Coordinates of C-alpha atoms in Angstrom, one line a residue:
M462 CA -20.3 14.1 -36.6
K463 CA -20.5 16.3 -33.8
E464 CA -19.0 15.3 -30.5
L465 CA -19.2 17.3 -27.1
F466 CA -15.9 18.5 -25.8
Y467 CA -16.1 19.0 -21.8
T468 CA -13.1 20.7 -19.8
L469 CA -13.1 22.1 -16.2
V470 CA -10.4 23.8 -15.0
F471 CA -10.4 25.7 -11.5
L472 CA -14.0 24.3 -11.5
T473 CA -15.3 26.5 -14.4
F474 CA -17.2 24.8 -17.0
F475 CA -16.7 25.3 -20.9
T476 CA -18.4 23.5 -23.1
G477 CA -17.5 23.5 -27.1
L478 CA -16.8 21.2 -30.4
S479 CA -14.2 18.9 -30.5
A480 CA -13.5 16.1 -33.9
Q481 CA -13.1 13.2 -31.9
K482 CA -12.8 13.0 -28.2
L483 CA -14.1 14.7 -24.5
V484 CA -12.0 16.1 -22.3
V485 CA -12.1 16.4 -18.5
S486 CA -9.7 18.4 -16.1
S487 CA -8.7 18.5 -13.0
P488 CA -9.8 21.4 -10.6
N489 CA -6.1 22.8 -10.5
G490 CA -5.7 22.2 -14.1
L491 CA -2.5 20.2 -13.9
I492 CA -3.8 17.1 -14.9
S493 CA -6.6 16.5 -18.4
V494 CA -8.0 13.2 -19.7
A495 CA -9.1 12.9 -23.2
L496 CA -12.1 9.8 -24.3
H497 CA -11.1 9.4 -27.5
Q498 CA -13.2 7.3 -30.4
P499 CA -11.6 4.5 -32.0
G500 CA -10.4 5.6 -35.4
E501 CA -11.0 1.9 -36.7
I502 CA -14.1 -0.3 -36.0
S503 CA -12.3 -3.0 -34.6
E504 CA -10.3 -1.0 -32.0
N505 CA -11.7 0.3 -28.5
W506 CA -12.4 3.4 -26.9
Y507 CA -9.3 4.8 -25.1
F508 CA -8.4 7.4 -22.4
K509 CA -5.2 10.0 -23.5
V510 CA -3.9 11.3 -20.6
F511 CA -2.2 14.9 -20.1
Y512 CA -0.1 16.3 -17.5
H513 CA 0.5 20.1 -18.2
K514 CA 3.5 20.7 -15.7
S515 CA 5.6 20.6 -18.5
S516 CA 6.5 22.4 -21.9
S517 CA 6.3 19.3 -23.6
E518 CA 2.8 18.8 -26.0
E519 CA 2.9 14.9 -25.8
A520 CA 0.7 12.8 -23.7
L521 CA 2.1 11.6 -20.5
I522 CA 0.1 8.0 -20.9
P523 CA -0.4 8.2 -25.0
K524 CA -3.9 5.5 -24.4
I525 CA -5.9 3.4 -22.3
N526 CA -7.5 1.4 -24.0
L527 CA -11.0 0.4 -22.3
G528 CA -13.7 -2.4 -22.3
L529 CA -15.0 -5.9 -20.9
A530 CA -15.8 -9.2 -22.4
R531 CA -18.8 -10.2 -20.6
S532 CA -20.5 -14.1 -21.1
D533 CA -22.9 -12.9 -22.8
T534 CA -22.2 -10.1 -25.0
N535 CA -18.7 -7.8 -25.3
F536 CA -18.2 -4.5 -24.6
S537 CA -15.1 -3.2 -26.5
S538 CA -14.7 -2.1 -30.0
N539 CA -18.6 -2.2 -30.7
L540 CA -19.3 0.3 -28.3
K541 CA -21.3 3.6 -29.4
L542 CA -21.2 6.5 -26.7
Q543 CA -24.8 7.6 -26.3
K544 CA -24.5 11.0 -24.2
S545 CA -21.6 11.7 -21.4
G546 CA -23.3 13.1 -18.4
K547 CA -22.8 16.7 -16.5
I548 CA -19.1 17.3 -14.8
R549 CA -19.7 16.7 -11.2
S550 CA -17.4 18.6 -9.2
I551 CA -15.9 16.3 -5.8
S552 CA -14.9 17.5 -2.2
E553 CA -14.4 15.3 0.4
A554 CA -12.6 15.0 3.8
Y555 CA -12.6 11.9 5.9
H556 CA -11.0 10.4 9.0
L557 CA -8.6 7.3 8.8
I558 CA -7.9 6.0 12.0
H559 CA -4.1 4.5 10.7
G560 CA -2.2 5.5 7.8
K561 CA -0.3 8.5 6.5
K562 CA -2.8 11.3 7.0
S563 CA -5.4 11.1 9.5
S564 CA -7.7 13.8 8.1
P565 CA -7.2 13.3 4.4
G566 CA -9.3 15.1 1.7
N567 CA -9.3 15.1 -2.0
S568 CA -10.5 17.6 -5.0
G569 CA -12.1 16.3 -8.6
S570 CA -14.0 16.3 -11.3
E571 CA -16.4 13.5 -12.3
V572 CA -18.3 12.4 -15.3
T573 CA -20.1 9.5 -16.3
F574 CA -19.8 8.3 -20.0
Y575 CA -22.9 6.2 -21.2
F576 CA -22.5 3.6 -24.0
R577 CA -24.3 0.9 -25.6
N578 CA -22.8 -2.0 -27.6
D579 CA -24.0 -3.2 -31.0
N580 CA -26.7 -5.6 -29.2
G581 CA -27.8 -2.7 -27.1
K582 CA -26.8 -3.9 -24.1
K583 CA -25.4 -0.7 -21.8
M584 CA -22.2 0.0 -20.0
N585 CA -21.0 2.9 -18.6
I586 CA -17.7 4.2 -17.6
V587 CA -17.0 6.8 -14.4
L588 CA -14.1 8.9 -14.7
R589 CA -13.0 11.2 -12.0
V590 CA -9.6 13.3 -12.7
Y591 CA -8.2 14.8 -9.3
N592 CA -5.6 17.3 -8.6
D593 CA -3.2 14.1 -7.8
G594 CA -4.7 11.6 -10.3
L595 CA -7.3 10.0 -11.8
A596 CA -9.5 7.2 -11.6
F597 CA -12.3 5.1 -13.6
R598 CA -14.7 2.1 -13.1
Y599 CA -16.7 0.2 -15.3
E600 CA -20.9 0.1 -14.7
F601 CA -23.6 -2.1 -15.5
P602 CA -26.4 -0.2 -14.7
E603 CA -29.3 -2.7 -15.3
K604 CA -30.7 -5.3 -13.4
E605 CA -30.0 -8.1 -15.9
G606 CA -29.0 -11.1 -13.9
D607 CA -25.7 -13.5 -13.3
F608 CA -22.6 -13.3 -15.6
S609 CA -19.0 -13.9 -15.9
I610 CA -16.6 -11.3 -16.8
N611 CA -14.3 -13.0 -19.5
N612 CA -11.3 -10.3 -20.0
E613 CA -11.1 -6.9 -19.3
F614 CA -9.3 -4.9 -21.5
T615 CA -7.6 -1.9 -19.6
S616 CA -4.5 -1.5 -20.9
Y617 CA -1.9 1.2 -20.5
S618 CA 0.6 2.4 -23.4
I619 CA 3.7 3.8 -21.6
P620 CA 6.4 5.7 -23.7
T621 CA 9.5 3.8 -24.3
E622 CA 11.2 6.5 -23.2
A623 CA 9.6 6.1 -19.8
T624 CA 11.6 4.9 -16.7
R625 CA 9.9 2.5 -14.8
W626 CA 9.9 0.6 -11.0
L627 CA 8.1 -2.8 -11.5
E628 CA 7.9 -6.1 -9.3
K629 CA 7.6 -9.6 -10.7
W630 CA 4.3 -11.0 -10.2
N631 CA 4.4 -13.3 -7.3
P632 CA 1.2 -14.4 -5.6
A633 CA 2.7 -13.3 -2.1
N634 CA 3.7 -10.0 -3.4
E635 CA 7.3 -10.6 -2.0
G636 CA 9.8 -9.5 -4.4
L637 CA 12.1 -6.8 -5.2
Y638 CA 11.5 -3.8 -7.5
Q639 CA 13.6 -3.7 -10.5
Q640 CA 14.3 -0.4 -12.3
M641 CA 14.1 -0.5 -15.9
Q642 CA 13.7 1.1 -19.2
G643 CA 11.7 0.8 -22.6
D644 CA 11.1 -2.7 -23.8
S645 CA 13.6 -4.0 -21.6
L646 CA 11.8 -6.8 -19.5
Q647 CA 8.6 -8.6 -20.3
G648 CA 6.4 -10.4 -18.1
E649 CA 4.0 -9.9 -15.1
W650 CA 3.9 -7.3 -13.0
G651 CA 2.1 -6.6 -9.4
Y652 CA 0.7 -3.6 -8.2
P653 CA 1.4 -0.9 -7.7
A654 CA 3.9 0.0 -10.7
L655 CA 6.0 3.3 -10.8
F656 CA 6.9 5.0 -14.1
H657 CA 8.8 8.4 -14.9
D658 CA 8.0 9.9 -18.3
R659 CA 11.0 12.4 -18.6
D660 CA 9.7 14.1 -21.4
T661 CA 7.3 15.6 -19.6
I662 CA 8.3 15.4 -16.0
G663 CA 5.7 13.5 -15.0
W664 CA 5.6 10.7 -12.5
Y665 CA 2.8 8.0 -12.1
L666 CA 2.0 5.4 -10.2
I667 CA -0.8 2.7 -11.6
H668 CA -2.9 0.8 -9.1
E669 CA -6.8 -0.4 -8.2
A670 CA -8.8 0.4 -5.3
N671 CA -12.1 -0.4 -3.8
L672 CA -11.5 -4.2 -4.9
N673 CA -14.5 -6.0 -3.2
R674 CA -16.4 -9.2 -3.6
T675 CA -17.7 -8.8 -7.2
Y676 CA -14.5 -9.0 -8.7
A677 CA -11.1 -10.4 -8.8
G678 CA -7.7 -8.7 -8.1
T679 CA -5.7 -7.5 -11.0
K680 CA -2.3 -7.8 -12.0
L681 CA -0.3 -6.3 -15.2
S682 CA 1.3 -7.9 -18.2
N683 CA 3.7 -6.5 -21.0
E684 CA 4.1 -10.0 -22.5
E685 CA 2.6 -9.2 -25.7
N686 CA 3.7 -6.2 -26.2
A687 CA 6.8 -4.6 -24.0
N688 CA 5.4 -1.2 -23.4
T689 CA 1.9 -2.1 -22.9
Y690 CA 0.5 -3.2 -19.8
D691 CA -2.7 -5.0 -20.0
L692 CA -4.9 -6.0 -16.8
V693 CA -5.0 -9.6 -16.4
F694 CA -7.1 -12.1 -13.8
P695 CA -5.4 -14.4 -11.4
N696 CA -3.2 -17.2 -13.1
P697 CA -5.4 -20.6 -12.9
D698 CA -2.6 -22.3 -11.0
D699 CA -2.8 -19.5 -8.0
G700 CA -4.3 -20.8 -4.6
R701 CA -3.1 -24.7 -5.9
G702 CA -5.7 -24.1 -8.6
T703 CA -8.6 -23.4 -6.2
G704 CA -11.1 -20.9 -7.5
K705 CA -12.3 -19.4 -10.6
S706 CA -9.6 -17.0 -12.3
N707 CA -12.1 -14.8 -14.2
P708 CA -15.0 -13.2 -11.7
D709 CA -18.8 -14.0 -11.3
I710 CA -20.9 -10.7 -11.4
T711 CA -24.5 -9.9 -10.6
T712 CA -26.2 -6.8 -12.2
P713 CA -26.2 -4.0 -11.5
W714 CA -22.6 -3.9 -11.2
E715 CA -19.7 -1.4 -11.1
S716 CA -16.2 -2.6 -11.3
P717 CA -13.0 -1.7 -8.8
W718 CA -11.8 1.6 -9.4
R719 CA -8.2 2.1 -12.0
V720 CA -6.3 4.4 -10.1
I721 CA -3.4 6.5 -11.2
M722 CA -1.2 8.7 -9.1
I723 CA -0.2 11.6 -11.0
G724 CA 2.4 14.3 -10.6
N725 CA 5.6 15.0 -9.3
L726 CA 7.2 12.6 -7.2
A727 CA 6.4 14.5 -4.1
T728 CA 2.6 14.1 -5.4
V729 CA 2.6 10.7 -6.1
T730 CA 4.0 9.8 -2.4
E731 CA 1.4 11.9 -0.4
S732 CA -1.6 10.8 -2.4
T733 CA -4.2 9.4 -0.7
L734 CA -6.2 8.4 -3.8
V735 CA -6.5 4.8 -3.0
T736 CA -8.5 5.4 0.3
D737 CA -10.2 8.6 -1.4
V738 CA -12.0 6.3 -4.0
S739 CA -12.8 3.2 -1.2
D740 CA -15.9 2.8 0.5
P741 CA -16.4 4.7 3.9
V742 CA -16.2 2.9 7.4
K743 CA -19.0 0.0 7.4
L744 CA -17.8 -0.8 11.3
K745 CA -20.6 0.8 13.6
D746 CA -17.9 1.3 16.3
A747 CA -14.2 1.9 15.8
D748 CA -13.1 3.3 19.1
W749 CA -12.0 0.4 20.5
I750 CA -9.2 0.2 17.5
E751 CA -5.6 1.1 18.3
P752 CA -2.5 1.4 16.2
G753 CA 0.4 1.0 18.1
V754 CA 4.6 -0.6 18.1
V755 CA 4.3 -4.2 18.5
S756 CA 7.3 -6.6 19.7
W757 CA 8.2 -9.4 17.3
N758 CA 10.3 -12.9 18.3
Y759 CA 10.5 -14.7 14.7
W760 CA 13.0 -12.3 13.3
S761 CA 15.3 -13.4 16.0
S762 CA 14.4 -16.7 16.8
N763 CA 12.2 -18.5 14.2
H764 CA 10.8 -20.9 16.9
G765 CA 10.4 -18.0 19.2
T766 CA 6.8 -18.4 20.1
K767 CA 7.3 -22.4 21.0
D768 CA 9.4 -21.4 24.1
Y769 CA 7.3 -19.7 26.3
Q770 CA 10.4 -18.1 28.2
T771 CA 10.9 -16.5 24.8
V772 CA 7.4 -15.5 24.9
I773 CA 7.7 -13.8 28.2
K774 CA 11.2 -11.8 27.2
F775 CA 9.4 -10.2 24.5
A776 CA 6.4 -9.4 26.4
D777 CA 8.9 -7.7 29.1
L778 CA 10.5 -5.9 26.0
A779 CA 7.2 -4.1 24.8
E780 CA 6.5 -3.1 28.3
K781 CA 9.9 -1.8 29.0
M782 CA 9.7 0.0 25.7
G783 CA 6.0 1.3 26.0
W784 CA 4.5 -0.4 23.2
K785 CA 1.3 -1.6 23.0
Y786 CA 1.2 -5.2 21.5
T787 CA 3.5 -8.7 21.3
L788 CA 3.0 -11.1 18.7
L789 CA 2.5 -14.8 19.5
D790 CA 3.9 -15.9 16.0
W791 CA 3.3 -19.5 14.5
E792 CA 3.8 -22.5 17.0
W793 CA 1.7 -20.6 19.8
D794 CA 0.2 -24.1 20.2
A795 CA 3.2 -25.9 20.6
M796 CA 4.4 -23.9 23.4
G797 CA 6.2 -25.5 26.2
N798 CA 9.3 -24.6 28.7
G799 CA 7.2 -23.4 31.5
G800 CA 4.1 -22.3 30.0
N801 CA 1.1 -22.7 27.4
L802 CA -0.8 -20.0 25.4
E803 CA -3.1 -19.6 28.5
D804 CA -0.2 -19.0 30.5
A805 CA 1.2 -16.6 28.3
V806 CA -1.4 -14.5 27.4
S807 CA -2.2 -14.2 31.1
Y808 CA 0.7 -12.7 31.6
I809 CA 1.0 -10.4 29.1
N810 CA -2.3 -8.8 30.0
K811 CA -1.1 -8.7 33.6
I812 CA 1.9 -6.5 32.9
G813 CA -0.3 -4.3 30.7
I814 CA 0.5 -5.7 27.1
K815 CA -2.1 -6.3 24.5
P816 CA -1.1 -9.9 22.8
L817 CA -1.7 -10.4 18.9
I818 CA -1.4 -14.3 17.6
W819 CA -1.1 -16.0 14.1
Y820 CA -3.1 -18.4 12.2
N821 CA -2.2 -20.1 9.4
S822 CA -5.4 -19.2 7.0
G823 CA -5.5 -23.2 5.7
G824 CA -7.6 -24.9 3.2
D825 CA -6.6 -26.1 0.0
H826 CA -5.4 -23.2 -1.5
T827 CA -2.1 -23.1 0.4
W828 CA 0.8 -25.5 0.7
V829 CA 1.6 -24.8 4.4
P830 CA 1.0 -27.2 6.6
A831 CA 1.6 -25.4 9.7
T832 CA -0.7 -25.4 12.6
P833 CA -3.4 -24.1 13.7
K834 CA -5.0 -24.4 10.4
D835 CA -8.4 -24.0 9.1
R836 CA -9.7 -22.2 12.1
M837 CA -10.2 -19.3 9.7
L838 CA -11.8 -20.8 6.6
T839 CA -15.3 -20.7 7.6
H840 CA -17.8 -18.6 9.7
E841 CA -18.4 -21.0 12.0
N842 CA -14.6 -21.7 12.5
R843 CA -14.3 -18.2 13.2
V844 CA -17.0 -17.3 15.6
E845 CA -15.7 -20.3 17.4
E846 CA -12.1 -19.3 17.9
F847 CA -12.9 -15.6 17.8
T848 CA -14.9 -16.1 21.0
K849 CA -12.4 -18.2 22.6
L850 CA -9.6 -14.7 21.6
H851 CA -12.1 -12.5 23.1
K852 CA -12.4 -14.2 26.2
L853 CA -8.7 -14.6 26.6
G854 CA -7.9 -11.3 26.2
I855 CA -6.2 -10.9 22.8
A856 CA -6.6 -8.2 20.7
G857 CA -5.9 -9.4 17.2
V858 CA -4.9 -12.1 14.6
K859 CA -2.4 -12.3 12.1
V860 CA -3.5 -14.6 9.0
D861 CA -0.9 -16.0 6.8
F862 CA -0.3 -18.0 3.2
F863 CA -3.1 -16.5 1.0
E864 CA -1.5 -17.3 -2.4
S865 CA -4.3 -15.5 -4.3
E866 CA -6.4 -13.0 -5.3
K867 CA -8.8 -14.9 -6.9
Q868 CA -12.5 -13.6 -6.2
N869 CA -13.0 -16.5 -3.7
M870 CA -9.9 -15.6 -1.9
I871 CA -10.9 -11.6 -2.0
N872 CA -14.6 -12.8 -0.1
Y873 CA -12.1 -14.8 2.2
Y874 CA -10.3 -11.7 3.3
L875 CA -13.1 -9.6 3.6
D876 CA -15.1 -12.6 5.9
I877 CA -12.0 -12.2 8.2
V878 CA -12.3 -8.9 8.5
E879 CA -15.8 -8.7 9.2
D880 CA -16.1 -11.5 11.4
A881 CA -12.9 -10.3 13.7
A882 CA -14.8 -6.6 13.9
D883 CA -17.7 -8.6 15.6
F884 CA -15.5 -9.4 18.6
D885 CA -13.3 -6.4 18.5
L886 CA -10.2 -8.3 16.9
L887 CA -7.8 -6.5 14.8
V888 CA -6.6 -8.0 11.7
Y889 CA -3.2 -8.1 9.4
F890 CA -2.5 -10.1 6.7
H891 CA 0.8 -11.9 5.7
G892 CA 1.3 -13.7 2.2
S893 CA -1.5 -11.2 1.0
L894 CA -2.5 -8.9 -1.9
V895 CA -1.3 -5.3 -1.8
P896 CA -3.7 -3.3 -0.2
R897 CA -6.7 -1.8 -2.1
G898 CA -8.2 0.9 0.3
W899 CA -9.8 -1.7 2.5
S900 CA -8.2 -0.2 5.7
R901 CA -10.4 3.0 5.0
T902 CA -13.9 0.6 5.0
Y903 CA -12.5 -1.8 7.5
P904 CA -10.3 0.3 10.3
N905 CA -9.8 -2.9 12.0
L906 CA -7.4 -4.1 8.9
M907 CA -4.3 -2.7 10.3
T908 CA -1.3 -3.6 7.9
Y909 CA -0.6 -6.1 5.5
E910 CA 3.0 -7.6 4.6
A911 CA 2.8 -8.0 0.7
V912 CA 6.7 -6.8 0.7
R913 CA 9.9 -8.2 1.1
G914 CA 10.9 -7.3 4.5
A915 CA 13.1 -8.1 6.9
E916 CA 12.0 -11.7 7.4
W917 CA 14.0 -12.1 4.3
Y918 CA 17.3 -11.8 6.0
N919 CA 16.0 -15.4 7.0
N920 CA 15.1 -16.6 3.5
V921 CA 18.3 -15.8 1.7
P922 CA 21.8 -14.4 1.6
T923 CA 20.9 -12.3 -1.3
F924 CA 18.3 -9.9 0.5
T925 CA 21.6 -8.8 2.7
M926 CA 23.2 -7.0 -0.4
A927 CA 19.8 -5.9 -2.4
A928 CA 18.1 -4.6 0.8
P929 CA 19.6 -1.0 0.7
Q930 CA 18.5 0.2 -2.7
H931 CA 15.0 -1.9 -1.9
N932 CA 14.2 0.1 1.1
T933 CA 14.6 3.6 -1.0
I934 CA 12.0 2.2 -3.6
L935 CA 9.3 1.1 -1.4
P936 CA 8.6 4.7 -0.1
F937 CA 7.8 5.6 -3.6
T938 CA 6.1 2.4 -4.3
R939 CA 4.4 -0.1 -2.3
N940 CA 3.9 1.5 1.1
V941 CA 2.5 4.6 -0.8
V942 CA -0.9 2.4 -1.3
G943 CA -1.4 1.3 2.1
P944 CA 0.0 0.0 5.3
M945 CA 3.2 -2.1 5.0
D946 CA 4.5 -4.6 7.7
Y947 CA 8.0 -4.8 6.9
T948 CA 9.2 -5.5 10.3
P949 CA 12.0 -2.7 10.5
V950 CA 14.5 -1.1 13.1
T951 CA 16.9 -4.2 13.3
F952 CA 20.4 -3.5 14.7
T953 CA 21.9 -7.2 15.5
N954 CA 21.5 -10.1 12.7
S955 CA 19.4 -12.3 11.8
Q956 CA 20.5 -15.7 10.0
F957 CA 22.1 -13.4 7.0
P958 CA 23.8 -10.0 8.5
H959 CA 22.7 -6.6 7.0
I960 CA 25.0 -4.1 5.8
T961 CA 23.1 -1.0 6.3
S962 CA 24.1 1.4 9.4
Y963 CA 22.4 1.9 12.2
G964 CA 20.8 5.0 11.3
H965 CA 19.4 3.4 8.6
E966 CA 17.9 0.8 10.3
L967 CA 16.2 3.6 13.0
A968 CA 14.8 5.7 10.4
L969 CA 12.9 2.6 8.6
G970 CA 10.6 3.1 11.6
I971 CA 9.3 6.1 10.3
L972 CA 9.9 5.9 6.9
F973 CA 7.7 3.0 6.5
E974 CA 4.2 3.6 7.6
S975 CA 2.1 0.3 9.4
G976 CA -0.8 0.5 11.8
L977 CA 1.2 -1.9 13.7
Q978 CA 4.3 -1.7 13.5
H979 CA 6.6 -4.7 14.4
M980 CA 9.9 -4.0 15.9
A981 CA 11.8 -7.4 14.6
D982 CA 15.0 -7.3 16.5
R983 CA 15.9 -9.0 19.8
P984 CA 15.7 -7.3 23.2
E985 CA 19.3 -6.9 23.8
G986 CA 19.1 -4.8 20.4
Y987 CA 17.1 -2.4 21.7
Y988 CA 18.5 -2.6 25.3
S989 CA 22.0 -1.9 24.0
L990 CA 21.1 1.4 22.8
P991 CA 21.7 5.1 23.7
D992 CA 18.8 6.2 26.2
K993 CA 18.0 8.9 23.8
V994 CA 17.7 6.9 20.8
I995 CA 15.5 4.7 23.4
D996 CA 13.1 7.1 24.5
I997 CA 12.4 8.0 21.0
L998 CA 11.6 4.7 20.1
K999 CA 9.4 4.3 23.2
K1000 CA 7.2 7.5 21.8
L1001 CA 7.6 6.4 18.3
P1002 CA 3.9 6.7 16.6
A1003 CA 2.0 3.8 14.5
A1004 CA -0.1 6.3 12.7
W1005 CA 0.3 9.7 11.0
D1006 CA -1.5 13.1 10.9
D1007 CA 0.4 14.0 8.0
T1008 CA 3.0 13.2 5.5
K1009 CA 5.4 15.5 3.6
F1010 CA 8.0 13.8 1.0
I1011 CA 11.3 15.8 1.7
Y1012 CA 13.3 14.8 -0.8
G1013 CA 14.8 11.2 -2.8
Y1014 CA 14.6 9.2 -5.8
P1015 CA 14.1 5.6 -6.2
G1016 CA 16.4 3.6 -5.6
K1017 CA 19.1 5.9 -4.5
N1018 CA 17.7 7.9 -1.2
A1019 CA 14.4 8.7 0.6
A1020 CA 13.6 11.5 3.1
L1021 CA 10.0 12.0 4.5
A1022 CA 8.4 14.2 7.3
R1023 CA 5.5 12.7 9.7
R1024 CA 3.6 14.9 12.0
K1025 CA 1.4 13.4 15.3
G1026 CA 0.2 15.7 17.1
E1027 CA 2.2 18.5 17.4
N1028 CA 5.6 16.8 17.0
W1029 CA 7.3 16.1 13.8
Y1030 CA 9.1 13.2 12.9
L1031 CA 11.8 13.3 9.8
A1032 CA 13.7 9.9 8.5
G1033 CA 15.7 9.8 5.9
I1034 CA 17.9 6.9 4.4
S1035 CA 20.5 6.3 1.3
S1036 CA 21.5 3.6 -0.7
E1037 CA 24.6 5.0 -1.9
L1038 CA 28.0 3.3 -1.5
W1039 CA 29.5 6.8 -0.7
E1040 CA 29.1 9.1 2.2
T1041 CA 26.1 12.0 1.1
E1042 CA 25.7 15.1 3.1
N1043 CA 21.8 17.0 2.6
T1044 CA 20.6 20.3 3.3
I1045 CA 17.1 20.3 4.1
S1046 CA 14.4 23.0 4.3
L1047 CA 12.6 22.9 7.4
E1048 CA 9.4 24.7 6.2
F1049 CA 7.2 21.7 7.1
L1050 CA 7.0 22.8 10.4
K1051 CA 4.7 25.3 11.6
P1052 CA 5.5 28.9 11.3
G1053 CA 6.1 31.0 14.1
I1054 CA 7.1 28.1 16.6
E1055 CA 10.0 27.2 18.5
Y1056 CA 10.9 23.4 18.4
Q1057 CA 13.6 21.5 19.9
L1058 CA 15.5 19.3 17.8
K1059 CA 16.8 15.9 18.4
L1060 CA 18.6 14.6 15.7
V1061 CA 20.1 11.0 15.5
Q1062 CA 22.4 10.4 12.5
D1063 CA 25.3 8.1 11.7
G1064 CA 28.4 8.4 13.8
A1065 CA 32.0 7.5 12.8
H1066 CA 30.9 4.1 11.6
D1067 CA 28.0 2.3 10.9
K1068 CA 27.2 0.7 14.4
V1069 CA 27.1 3.8 16.3
F1070 CA 25.2 7.4 16.3
K1071 CA 26.0 10.8 16.3
I1072 CA 23.3 12.7 18.6
S1073 CA 22.4 16.2 18.8
E1074 CA 20.3 18.7 20.0
E1075 CA 19.3 22.1 19.1
K1076 CA 16.2 24.6 19.1
V1077 CA 15.3 25.6 15.3
T1078 CA 11.9 27.3 13.4
S1079 CA 10.4 26.7 10.2
E1080 CA 12.9 29.3 8.7
D1081 CA 15.9 27.3 9.1
R1082 CA 17.9 24.4 7.5
L1083 CA 19.2 21.2 8.9
K1084 CA 22.3 19.6 8.0
V1085 CA 22.4 15.8 7.7
K1086 CA 25.6 13.6 6.9
L1087 CA 24.9 10.1 6.1
L1088 CA 27.2 6.9 5.5
R1089 CA 27.3 4.7 2.6
R1090 CA 24.0 2.8 2.9
G1091 CA 23.5 5.5 6.0
G1092 CA 20.1 7.0 7.2
F1093 CA 19.0 9.7 10.0
I1094 CA 16.3 10.8 12.0
A1095 CA 15.1 14.1 13.5
V1096 CA 12.3 14.6 16.3
F1097 CA 11.1 18.4 16.5
E1098 CA 8.8 18.8 19.7
P1099 CA 7.3 22.5 19.9
L1100 CA 8.9 24.5 22.8

C-alpha cells in the first residue's frame, strides 16, 4: 500500500513515499509529528512526536492514541484514512488586553486528515505543528443530528524515564504539584501536566484549549497504565452529582484543541499556544476593560468585608498605593459597624477606586451555603443583579465554588462572562477550572484561581513548608496556560506563618501573572515597607507586553523578566535551603539604551531588603544574592 509522506521544513514542502506514516514539521524544523497507521486492526491511529534539538533519534512522545466513541458509532480502531489535505502555512498576530504578552504571534503548519469508519461515517483530525508545540482536534464535518460522546480515546504514552510534575485531580484545581519519575504514582491528574525527557532534552506541557459549550472539560488518568495518560471526562460525583459527565453534541462539530507546548523550558514557559488556538475576541467593545492591582481583606481578616471599617481601611490602602481596585469579598450582604454595601461602594467610588464584589455561584452543584447565593444562576437573575451593580458603580464580580467541569458547568461559566460583558463588568472565577484560552475570546474574564495560593495559609498548617517549592513550580506549569489569582505579596502572617523571605514574597507580584493582581497583605504590611519598595508596588503592572524566561528549574528556582512599555521588571525566587548567588545576563534589555536599575534583594535576614541603584545596559551582567527560600526584584527604566 502506498502512503503519502508530507514534511514541511522552513515552509518548504516535500512530497515522497513512506510505508505507514504521514509527517508534518514545524516551520523551524525542530518539531515533527508523524501520523501512524495501526499495525493491528484492533489498534488506533496515533501520532508520534519528535523534538530535533537533540542527537537522540528517540521520539519525545512515542504515541498519542486517537479516536472517539459516539453514541451511534465508534471512530477508533475501525478508521480508514481517505486522504490528507494540503499543508497550510499558519502565521498570526493578535492583541491581548492582559496576559504574559500583549501582541502574541505564532507560526505553524496545518493539515487535515480525512477518515471514515466501517459504517461510512466521516471524522476529520486537524493537526497543527507550531514552532513552540502542537495542537490537534477532532471534527465531524457532516450535518447528521444530535449525539453524545461516550468516550475520547486520546492518550499520551510517556517514556518511563521522563520526569513529570503533576497535580492530583481535584474539582477546585487547588492541589500541590508533585515531581515524580517513571511509574511511581498512578491516579487522576489535572491540567496542565509538565514532562521533561532527559534523553531528548525536551520539555513539554500538556493541556487543552478553546473548550466551549460543545464539550466537557477533561483531565488525565494513568490509573490503567502508569506511563499512559488517558483523557477522561469529569467524574459523575463532581458538582454534587449534577449534570452529565459525557458531553452532548450537534453535528457539524469540532472538539477543543489538544495542546502540547514543546521545546526547552524557556520555549514552554513563554508559549502562548493556549490563546493562539482559541477563538478571537467576541466582544464588540473592550475599551472599558482595565487590568489592575487590587487590595483584598480576606487573607488578613477572614470576615473583613462584614466590617465596614475594615472595608474602608482597604479602600484607603488602594488609594494610597495607586491601585485601581478593592474587593468586597464574602459577607458583604451582612456588612455592619458603621455602614452597609451602598455606603461602602459610595465611599470607594468617591476616592477614585473601583469596587469588585464576590458571589457564590449557587445552585445544587455546590455545598457551600455562603450568601448571596443563586444570583448568578439564571440569565434573569444575572441581568437583575448586574443592572444593580452597574448602577452602583461596581466594576466586576468574583464568582466562587463551581466544583465541576461537566458540560453544563462550562455553559454556566460562559453565560456569566457573556452576560457580565453586556453590563461592562469584569469577571474572575474562584474554585474553578484552569484557563482554557477564554481570556482571548472574552477579555473581560480577567483571572482564575485554580491554584493553591496564599489563601491556603488560612486553611492548613502544611502550606507553610510546602509553599517555597510550590511557588517555583507554578511559573512552569499552572501560570503558563493563563492568568492565576494566587493573591501574592504578603509580609505579615495570616493564620499560619510563611517561611519565605521578604524578597521572595515581593518577587511573586511580578513572577505570577494575573489580570487582576490581588495584594493579600493587611495595610500595615505595606505601609511599613521602605519607601523605594512602596514606590515600586505603586507602579506595579498587572498586564505585560512581553515575558522572558531567565533561569529556573521546577521546584528549585525560577526567574522571569516581564516588560511593560519601555520598562522591564525582573523577579526571581528560590526554594533552596541555603543561600544562592546568580549572575544574570541583561541581554533582554533593548541594545544601545542605558537603564536606571533599582535592585531589591534579600538583606541580612529574611525580613529586610538590600536596596541598590545603578546604571546598566544590555551588555552588563547582574549579580544577585538570595537567602534560603529567598528572592529579588529588579526594575529597569530607560534613561
